Short mmCIF file of C-alpha atoms in Angstrom, two decimals:
data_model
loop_
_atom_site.label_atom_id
_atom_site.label_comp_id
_atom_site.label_asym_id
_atom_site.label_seq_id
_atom_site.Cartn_x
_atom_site.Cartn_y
_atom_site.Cartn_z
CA UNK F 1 15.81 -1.54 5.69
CA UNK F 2 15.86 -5.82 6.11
CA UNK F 3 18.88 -5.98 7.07
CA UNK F 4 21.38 -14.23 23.05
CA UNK F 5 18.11 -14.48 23.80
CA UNK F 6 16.34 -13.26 27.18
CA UNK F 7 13.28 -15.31 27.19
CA UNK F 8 11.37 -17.74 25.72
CA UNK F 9 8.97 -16.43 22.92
CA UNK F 10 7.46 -19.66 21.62
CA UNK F 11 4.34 -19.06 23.87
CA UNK F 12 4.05 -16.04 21.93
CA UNK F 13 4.01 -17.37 18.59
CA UNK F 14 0.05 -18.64 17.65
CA UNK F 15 -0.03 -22.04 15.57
CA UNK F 16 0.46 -21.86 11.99
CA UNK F 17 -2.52 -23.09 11.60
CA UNK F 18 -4.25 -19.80 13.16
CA UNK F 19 -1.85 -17.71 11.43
CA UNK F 20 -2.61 -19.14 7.70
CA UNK F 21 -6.23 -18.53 8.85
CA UNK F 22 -5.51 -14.70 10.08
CA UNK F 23 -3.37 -14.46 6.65
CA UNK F 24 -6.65 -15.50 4.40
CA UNK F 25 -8.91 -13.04 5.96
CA UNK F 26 -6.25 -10.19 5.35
CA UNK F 27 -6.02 -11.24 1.33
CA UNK F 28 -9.24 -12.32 0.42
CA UNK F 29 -11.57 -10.14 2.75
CA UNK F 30 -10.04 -6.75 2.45
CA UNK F 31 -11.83 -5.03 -0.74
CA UNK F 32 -10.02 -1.71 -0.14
CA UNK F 33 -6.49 -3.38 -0.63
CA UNK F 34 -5.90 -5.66 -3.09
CA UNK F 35 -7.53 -5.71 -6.66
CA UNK F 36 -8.79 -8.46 -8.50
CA UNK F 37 -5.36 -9.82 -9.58
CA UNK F 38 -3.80 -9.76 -6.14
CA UNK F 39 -6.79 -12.37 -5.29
CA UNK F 40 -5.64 -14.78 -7.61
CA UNK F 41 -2.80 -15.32 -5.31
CA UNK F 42 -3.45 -18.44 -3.23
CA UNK F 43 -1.95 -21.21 -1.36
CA UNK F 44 -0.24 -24.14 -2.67
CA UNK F 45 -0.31 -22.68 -6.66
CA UNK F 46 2.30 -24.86 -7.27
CA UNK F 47 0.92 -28.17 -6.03
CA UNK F 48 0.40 -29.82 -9.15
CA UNK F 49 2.84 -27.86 -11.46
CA UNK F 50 6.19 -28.29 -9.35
CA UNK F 51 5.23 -29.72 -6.05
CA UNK F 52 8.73 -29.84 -4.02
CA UNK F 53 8.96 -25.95 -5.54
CA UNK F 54 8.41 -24.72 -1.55
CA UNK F 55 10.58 -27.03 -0.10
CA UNK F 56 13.48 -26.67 -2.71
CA UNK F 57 13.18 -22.73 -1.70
CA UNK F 58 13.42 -24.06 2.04
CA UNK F 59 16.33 -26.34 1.76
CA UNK F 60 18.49 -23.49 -0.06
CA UNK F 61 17.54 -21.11 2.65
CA UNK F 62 18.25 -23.02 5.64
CA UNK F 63 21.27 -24.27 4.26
CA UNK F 64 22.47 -20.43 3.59
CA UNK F 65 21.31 -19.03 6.78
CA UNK F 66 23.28 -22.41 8.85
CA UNK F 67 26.24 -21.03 6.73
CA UNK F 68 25.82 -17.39 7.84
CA UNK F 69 23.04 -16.63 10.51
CA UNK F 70 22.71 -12.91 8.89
CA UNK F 71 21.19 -14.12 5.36
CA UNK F 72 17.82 -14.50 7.63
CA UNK F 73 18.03 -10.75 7.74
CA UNK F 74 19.34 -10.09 3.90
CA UNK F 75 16.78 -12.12 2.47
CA UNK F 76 13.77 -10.64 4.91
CA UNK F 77 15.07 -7.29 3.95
CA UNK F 78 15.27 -8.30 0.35
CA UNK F 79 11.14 -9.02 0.09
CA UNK F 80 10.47 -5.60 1.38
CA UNK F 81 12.52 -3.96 -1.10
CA UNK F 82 10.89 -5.91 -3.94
CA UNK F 83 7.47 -5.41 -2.73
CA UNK F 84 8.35 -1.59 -1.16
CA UNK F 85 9.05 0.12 -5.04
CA UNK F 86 7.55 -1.76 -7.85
CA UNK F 87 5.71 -4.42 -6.23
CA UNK F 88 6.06 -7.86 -5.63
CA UNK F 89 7.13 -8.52 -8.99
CA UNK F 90 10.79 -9.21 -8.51
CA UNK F 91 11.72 -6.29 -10.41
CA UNK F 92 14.43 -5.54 -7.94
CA UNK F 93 16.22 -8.12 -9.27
CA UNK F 94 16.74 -6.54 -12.90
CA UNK F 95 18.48 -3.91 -11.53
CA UNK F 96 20.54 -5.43 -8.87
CA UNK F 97 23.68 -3.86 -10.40
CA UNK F 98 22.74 0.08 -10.52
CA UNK F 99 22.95 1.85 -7.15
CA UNK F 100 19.98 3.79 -5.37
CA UNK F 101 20.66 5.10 -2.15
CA UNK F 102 17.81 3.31 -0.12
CA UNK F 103 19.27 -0.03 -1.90
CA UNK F 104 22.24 -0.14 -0.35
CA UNK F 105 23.22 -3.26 0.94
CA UNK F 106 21.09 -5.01 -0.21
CA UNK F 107 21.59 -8.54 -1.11
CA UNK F 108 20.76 -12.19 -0.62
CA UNK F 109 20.77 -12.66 -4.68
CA UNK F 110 22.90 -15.52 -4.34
CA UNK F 111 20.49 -17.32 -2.33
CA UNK F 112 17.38 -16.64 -4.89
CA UNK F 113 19.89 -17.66 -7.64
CA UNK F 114 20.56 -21.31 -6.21
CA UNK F 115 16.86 -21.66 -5.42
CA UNK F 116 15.95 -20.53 -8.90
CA UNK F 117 18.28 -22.65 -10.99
CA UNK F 118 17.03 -25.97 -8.75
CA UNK F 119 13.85 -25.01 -9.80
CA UNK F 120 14.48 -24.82 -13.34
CA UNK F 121 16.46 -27.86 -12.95
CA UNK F 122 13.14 -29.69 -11.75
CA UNK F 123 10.43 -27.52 -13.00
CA UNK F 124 11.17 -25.35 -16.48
CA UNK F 125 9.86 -21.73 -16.61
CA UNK F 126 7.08 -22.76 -13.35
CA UNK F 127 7.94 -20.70 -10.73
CA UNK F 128 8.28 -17.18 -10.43
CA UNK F 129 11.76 -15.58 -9.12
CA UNK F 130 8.75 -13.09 -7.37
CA UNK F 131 7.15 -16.32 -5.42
CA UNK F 132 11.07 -17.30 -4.80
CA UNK F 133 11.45 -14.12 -2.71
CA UNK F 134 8.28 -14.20 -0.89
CA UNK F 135 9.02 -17.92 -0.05
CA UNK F 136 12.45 -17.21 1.07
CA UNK F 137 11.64 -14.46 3.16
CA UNK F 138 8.96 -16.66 4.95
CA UNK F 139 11.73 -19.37 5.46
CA UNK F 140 14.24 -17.28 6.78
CA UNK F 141 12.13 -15.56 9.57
CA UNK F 142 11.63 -19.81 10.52
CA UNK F 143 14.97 -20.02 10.50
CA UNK F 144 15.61 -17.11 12.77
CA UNK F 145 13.40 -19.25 15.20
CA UNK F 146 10.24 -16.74 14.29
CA UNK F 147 6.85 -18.27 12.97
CA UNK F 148 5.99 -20.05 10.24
CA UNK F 149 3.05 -18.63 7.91
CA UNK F 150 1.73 -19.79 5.17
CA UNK F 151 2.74 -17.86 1.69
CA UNK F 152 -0.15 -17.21 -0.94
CA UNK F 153 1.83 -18.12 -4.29
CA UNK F 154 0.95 -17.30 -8.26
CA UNK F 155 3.28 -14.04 -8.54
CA UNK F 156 4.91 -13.51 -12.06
CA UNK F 157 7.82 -11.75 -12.55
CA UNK F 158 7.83 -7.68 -14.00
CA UNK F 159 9.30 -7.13 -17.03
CA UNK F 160 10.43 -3.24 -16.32
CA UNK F 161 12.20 -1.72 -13.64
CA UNK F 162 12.98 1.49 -12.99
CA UNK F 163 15.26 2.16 -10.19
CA UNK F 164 14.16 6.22 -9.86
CA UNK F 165 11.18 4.39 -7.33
CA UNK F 166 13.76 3.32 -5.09
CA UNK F 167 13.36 7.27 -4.10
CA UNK F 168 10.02 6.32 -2.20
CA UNK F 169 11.62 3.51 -0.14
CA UNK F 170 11.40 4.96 3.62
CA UNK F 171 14.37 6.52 4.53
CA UNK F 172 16.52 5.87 8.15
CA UNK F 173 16.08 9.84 8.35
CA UNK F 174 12.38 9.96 7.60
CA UNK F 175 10.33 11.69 10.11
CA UNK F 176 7.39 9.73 11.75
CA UNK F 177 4.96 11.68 9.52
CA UNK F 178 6.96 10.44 6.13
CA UNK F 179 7.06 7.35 7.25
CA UNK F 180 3.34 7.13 7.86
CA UNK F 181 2.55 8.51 4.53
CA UNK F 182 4.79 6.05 2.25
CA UNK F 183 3.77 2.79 4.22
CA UNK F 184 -0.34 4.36 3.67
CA UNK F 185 0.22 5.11 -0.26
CA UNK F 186 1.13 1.27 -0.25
CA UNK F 187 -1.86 0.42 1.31
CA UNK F 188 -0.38 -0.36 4.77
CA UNK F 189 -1.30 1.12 7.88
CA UNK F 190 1.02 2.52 11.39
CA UNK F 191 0.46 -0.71 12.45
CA UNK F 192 2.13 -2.30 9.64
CA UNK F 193 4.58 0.36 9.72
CA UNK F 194 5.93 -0.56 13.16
CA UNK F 195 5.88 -4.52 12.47
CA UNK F 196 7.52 -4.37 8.97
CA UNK F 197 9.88 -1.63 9.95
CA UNK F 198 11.05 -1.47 13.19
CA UNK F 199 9.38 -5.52 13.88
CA UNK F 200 11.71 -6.71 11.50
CA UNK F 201 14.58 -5.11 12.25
CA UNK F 202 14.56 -7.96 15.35
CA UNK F 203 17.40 -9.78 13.29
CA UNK F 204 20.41 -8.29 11.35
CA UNK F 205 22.80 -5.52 11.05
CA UNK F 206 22.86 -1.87 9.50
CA UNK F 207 26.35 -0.07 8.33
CA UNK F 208 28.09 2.56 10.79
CA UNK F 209 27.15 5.13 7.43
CA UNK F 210 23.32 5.25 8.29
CA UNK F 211 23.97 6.41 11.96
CA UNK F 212 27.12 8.66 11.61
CA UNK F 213 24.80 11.76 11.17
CA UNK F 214 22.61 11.05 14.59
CA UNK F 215 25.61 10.14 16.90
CA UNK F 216 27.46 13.36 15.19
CA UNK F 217 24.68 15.24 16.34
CA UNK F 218 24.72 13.67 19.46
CA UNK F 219 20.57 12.73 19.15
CA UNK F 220 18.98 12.73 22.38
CA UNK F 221 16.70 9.98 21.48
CA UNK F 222 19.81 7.43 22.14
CA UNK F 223 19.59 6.21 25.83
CA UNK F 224 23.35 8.04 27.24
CA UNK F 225 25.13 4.80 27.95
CA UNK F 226 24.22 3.19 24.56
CA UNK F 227 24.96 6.00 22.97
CA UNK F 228 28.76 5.81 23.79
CA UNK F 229 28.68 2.00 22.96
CA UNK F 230 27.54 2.94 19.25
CA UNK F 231 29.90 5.55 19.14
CA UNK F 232 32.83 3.06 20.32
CA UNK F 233 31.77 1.15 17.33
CA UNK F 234 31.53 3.96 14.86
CA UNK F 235 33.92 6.39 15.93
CA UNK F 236 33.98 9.98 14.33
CA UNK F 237 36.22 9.24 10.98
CA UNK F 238 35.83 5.98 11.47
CA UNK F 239 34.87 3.08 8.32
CA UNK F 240 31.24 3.64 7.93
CA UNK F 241 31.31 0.17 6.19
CA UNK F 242 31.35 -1.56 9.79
CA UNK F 243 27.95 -3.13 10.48
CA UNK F 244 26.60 -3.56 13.78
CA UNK F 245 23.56 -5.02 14.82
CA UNK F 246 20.04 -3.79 15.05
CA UNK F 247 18.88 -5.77 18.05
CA UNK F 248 22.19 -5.75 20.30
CA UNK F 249 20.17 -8.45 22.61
CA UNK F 250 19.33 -11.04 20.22
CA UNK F 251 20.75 -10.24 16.77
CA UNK F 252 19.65 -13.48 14.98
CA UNK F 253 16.70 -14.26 16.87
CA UNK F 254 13.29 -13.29 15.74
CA UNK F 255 11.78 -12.01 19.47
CA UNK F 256 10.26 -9.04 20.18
CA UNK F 257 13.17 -7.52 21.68
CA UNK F 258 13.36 -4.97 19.49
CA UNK F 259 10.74 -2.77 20.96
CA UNK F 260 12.08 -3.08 24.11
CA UNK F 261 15.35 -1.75 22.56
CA UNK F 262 13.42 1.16 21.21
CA UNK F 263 11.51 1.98 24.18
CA UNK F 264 14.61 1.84 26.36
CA UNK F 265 16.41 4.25 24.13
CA UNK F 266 18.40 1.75 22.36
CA UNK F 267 16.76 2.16 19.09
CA UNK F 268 19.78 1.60 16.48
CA UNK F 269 18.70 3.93 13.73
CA UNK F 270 16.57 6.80 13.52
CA UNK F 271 13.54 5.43 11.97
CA UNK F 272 13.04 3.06 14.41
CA UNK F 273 13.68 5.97 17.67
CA UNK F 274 11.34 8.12 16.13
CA UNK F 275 8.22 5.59 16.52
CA UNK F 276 8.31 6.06 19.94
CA UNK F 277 8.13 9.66 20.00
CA UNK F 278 4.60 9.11 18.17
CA UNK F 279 1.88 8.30 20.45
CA UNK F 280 0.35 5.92 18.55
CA UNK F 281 3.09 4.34 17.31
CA UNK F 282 4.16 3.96 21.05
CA UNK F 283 0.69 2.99 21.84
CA UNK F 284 1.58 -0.19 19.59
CA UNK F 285 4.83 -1.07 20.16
CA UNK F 286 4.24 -1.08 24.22
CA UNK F 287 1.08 -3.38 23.28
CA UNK F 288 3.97 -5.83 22.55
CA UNK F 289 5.05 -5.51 25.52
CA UNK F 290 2.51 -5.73 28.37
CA UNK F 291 3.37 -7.58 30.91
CA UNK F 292 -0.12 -9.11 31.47
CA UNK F 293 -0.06 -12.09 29.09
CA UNK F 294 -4.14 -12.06 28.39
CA UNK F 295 -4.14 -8.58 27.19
CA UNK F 296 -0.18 -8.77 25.44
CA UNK F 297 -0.34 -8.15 21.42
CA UNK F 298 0.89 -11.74 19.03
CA UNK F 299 3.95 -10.18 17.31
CA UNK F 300 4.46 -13.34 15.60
CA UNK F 301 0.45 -13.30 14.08
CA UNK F 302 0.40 -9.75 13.78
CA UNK F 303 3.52 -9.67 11.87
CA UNK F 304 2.58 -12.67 9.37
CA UNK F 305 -0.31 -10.23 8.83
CA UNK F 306 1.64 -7.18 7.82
CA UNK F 307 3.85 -9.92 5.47
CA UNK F 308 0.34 -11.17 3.26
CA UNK F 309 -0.44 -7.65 3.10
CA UNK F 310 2.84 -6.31 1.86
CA UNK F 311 3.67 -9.83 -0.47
CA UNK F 312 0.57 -8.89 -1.99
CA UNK F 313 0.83 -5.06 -2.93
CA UNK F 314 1.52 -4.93 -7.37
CA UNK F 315 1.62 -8.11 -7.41
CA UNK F 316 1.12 -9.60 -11.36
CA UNK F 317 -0.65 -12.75 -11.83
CA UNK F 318 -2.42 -15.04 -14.61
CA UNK F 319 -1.26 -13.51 -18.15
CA UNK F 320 0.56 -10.52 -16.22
CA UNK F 321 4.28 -10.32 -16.59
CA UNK F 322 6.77 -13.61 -17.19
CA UNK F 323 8.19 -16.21 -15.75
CA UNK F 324 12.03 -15.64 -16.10
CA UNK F 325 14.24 -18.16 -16.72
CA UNK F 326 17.14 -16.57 -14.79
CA UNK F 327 16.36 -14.04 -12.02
CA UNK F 328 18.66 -11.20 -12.76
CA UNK F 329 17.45 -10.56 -16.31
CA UNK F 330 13.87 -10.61 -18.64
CA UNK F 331 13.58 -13.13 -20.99
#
């Protein structure tokens, strides 16, 4: 939207092994969600063709996110734009230079870019810039110290973009009920909602400019004494380019601090406040964080869960779409 630490969370994070299972069941088992074409998606579709392609996409991300600890964020953020408007066809990419609103600041094309022309370097016209995306997101949640999941591959790339559907991208203003309704037309339900919106805001920052009109209004949903440290950083008149972080506990950690952020009134932007006020959105995020371990919610399996679903929503496969040979243009 995406886009130190308290505690230990590795003995919340299942194997990978258990989460590549739960990720199966969620693409191949659920009839109502993904079409015929989506289920041609599968792991390890580029064993034979270009087998190093997953850990050239790897290798580029890790290097980028050592460089700058935020590109975990940019490039998580980056997969749910593809997937959120056209699908997971990379069609983002095409129109990385026009400007829609609920685009802004997005980025992490650079990083894409390098992995792609490796690729080509090794493998000509093989791999998708779509599976590139969906790979690198998946990296760069491992290299925020979250879980690593398994990524069903076999995505081709769109060949038309229209940047009018970046309207239907949820909005840091949206009420609870909006929000609901665009993460169900894309198949995705309030428990998806509060993993792939609010769940991944655990790393990265957001601009002063989508808060100004909440701390102007002085919203009451802000806990008092975090209220005046958000102001301090976004004063009225101030540069509403300034980004601060979304998880002021553990900015560059995947954790599940986030929800206790939200519940505790410290809930950055509006989107993710409002989840709270919903009582089955609350119901969720506070299964997150019971305090009796036996009956506490897996963030880290639940949320590979919400990923397959959302990698796999438009998704083109077998004779659908084209491989591109650069990322930012159709052949």
């Amino acid at each position: 939207m995406s886009r130190g630490v308290r505690e230990s969370i590795s003995n919340h994070f299942s194997s990978s092994k258990m989460i590549t299972i739960a990720m199966f069941l969620v693409l191949f088992s659920s009839h109502d969600l993904l079409s015929f074409s989506e289920a041609q998606l599968r792991f390890g579709f580029y064993s034979e063709t270009c087998p190093s392609a997953e850990s050239i996409v790897r290798d580029v991300v890790q290097q980028a996110v050592t460089k700058d600890p935020g590109n975990a964020a940019v490039l998580l953020r980056l997969q749910f734009h593809d997937c959120f408007v056209e699908g997971c066809d990379d069609s983002y990419q095409t129109r990385r230079k026009t400007f829609a609103p609920g685009n802004a600041g997005v980025g992490g094309f650079d990083v894409i870019d390098n992995a792609k022309s490796e690729l080509e370097r090794l493998c000509r016209g093989v791999v998708s810039c779509a599976d590139i995306v969906a790979l690198a997101a998946r990296d760069a949640v491992v290299a925020a110290k979250g879980p690593f999941y398994e990524v069903p591959t076999g995505r081709r790339d769109g060949q038309t973009s229209d940047k009018s559907n970046a309207a239907n991208l949820p909005d840091v203003e949206d009420s609870i009920s909006i929000l609901k309704s665009k993460f169900r037309e894309k198949g995705l339900s309030d428990k998806d909602l509060v993993l792939l919106s609010a769940g991944a805001h655990t790393i990265g920052t957001t601009a002063c400019f989508f808060i100004m009109s909440r701390l102007d209004a002085q919203d009451s949903m802000i806990n008092p004494e975090f209220f005046q440290v958000l102001r301090s950083k976004c004063p009225r008149g101030g540069d509403v380019n300034v980004r601060i972080p979304l998880d002021w506990e553990s900015q560059f950690v995947f954790d599940d601090q986030i929800f206790r952020n939200i519940r505790d009134g410290k809930g950055v932007i509006k989107s993710d406040s409002v989840l709270y006020q919903d009582n089955d959105m609350k119901n969720i995020i506070e299964s997150y964080l019971a305090s009796n371990e036996s009956s506490k919610a897996n963030f880290a399996a639940d949320f590979a869960e919400a990923m397959a679903k959302m990698g796999a929503i438009g998704v083109k496969t077998g004779v659908q779409g084209e491989i591109r040979r650069v990322c930012n243009a159709t052949n």
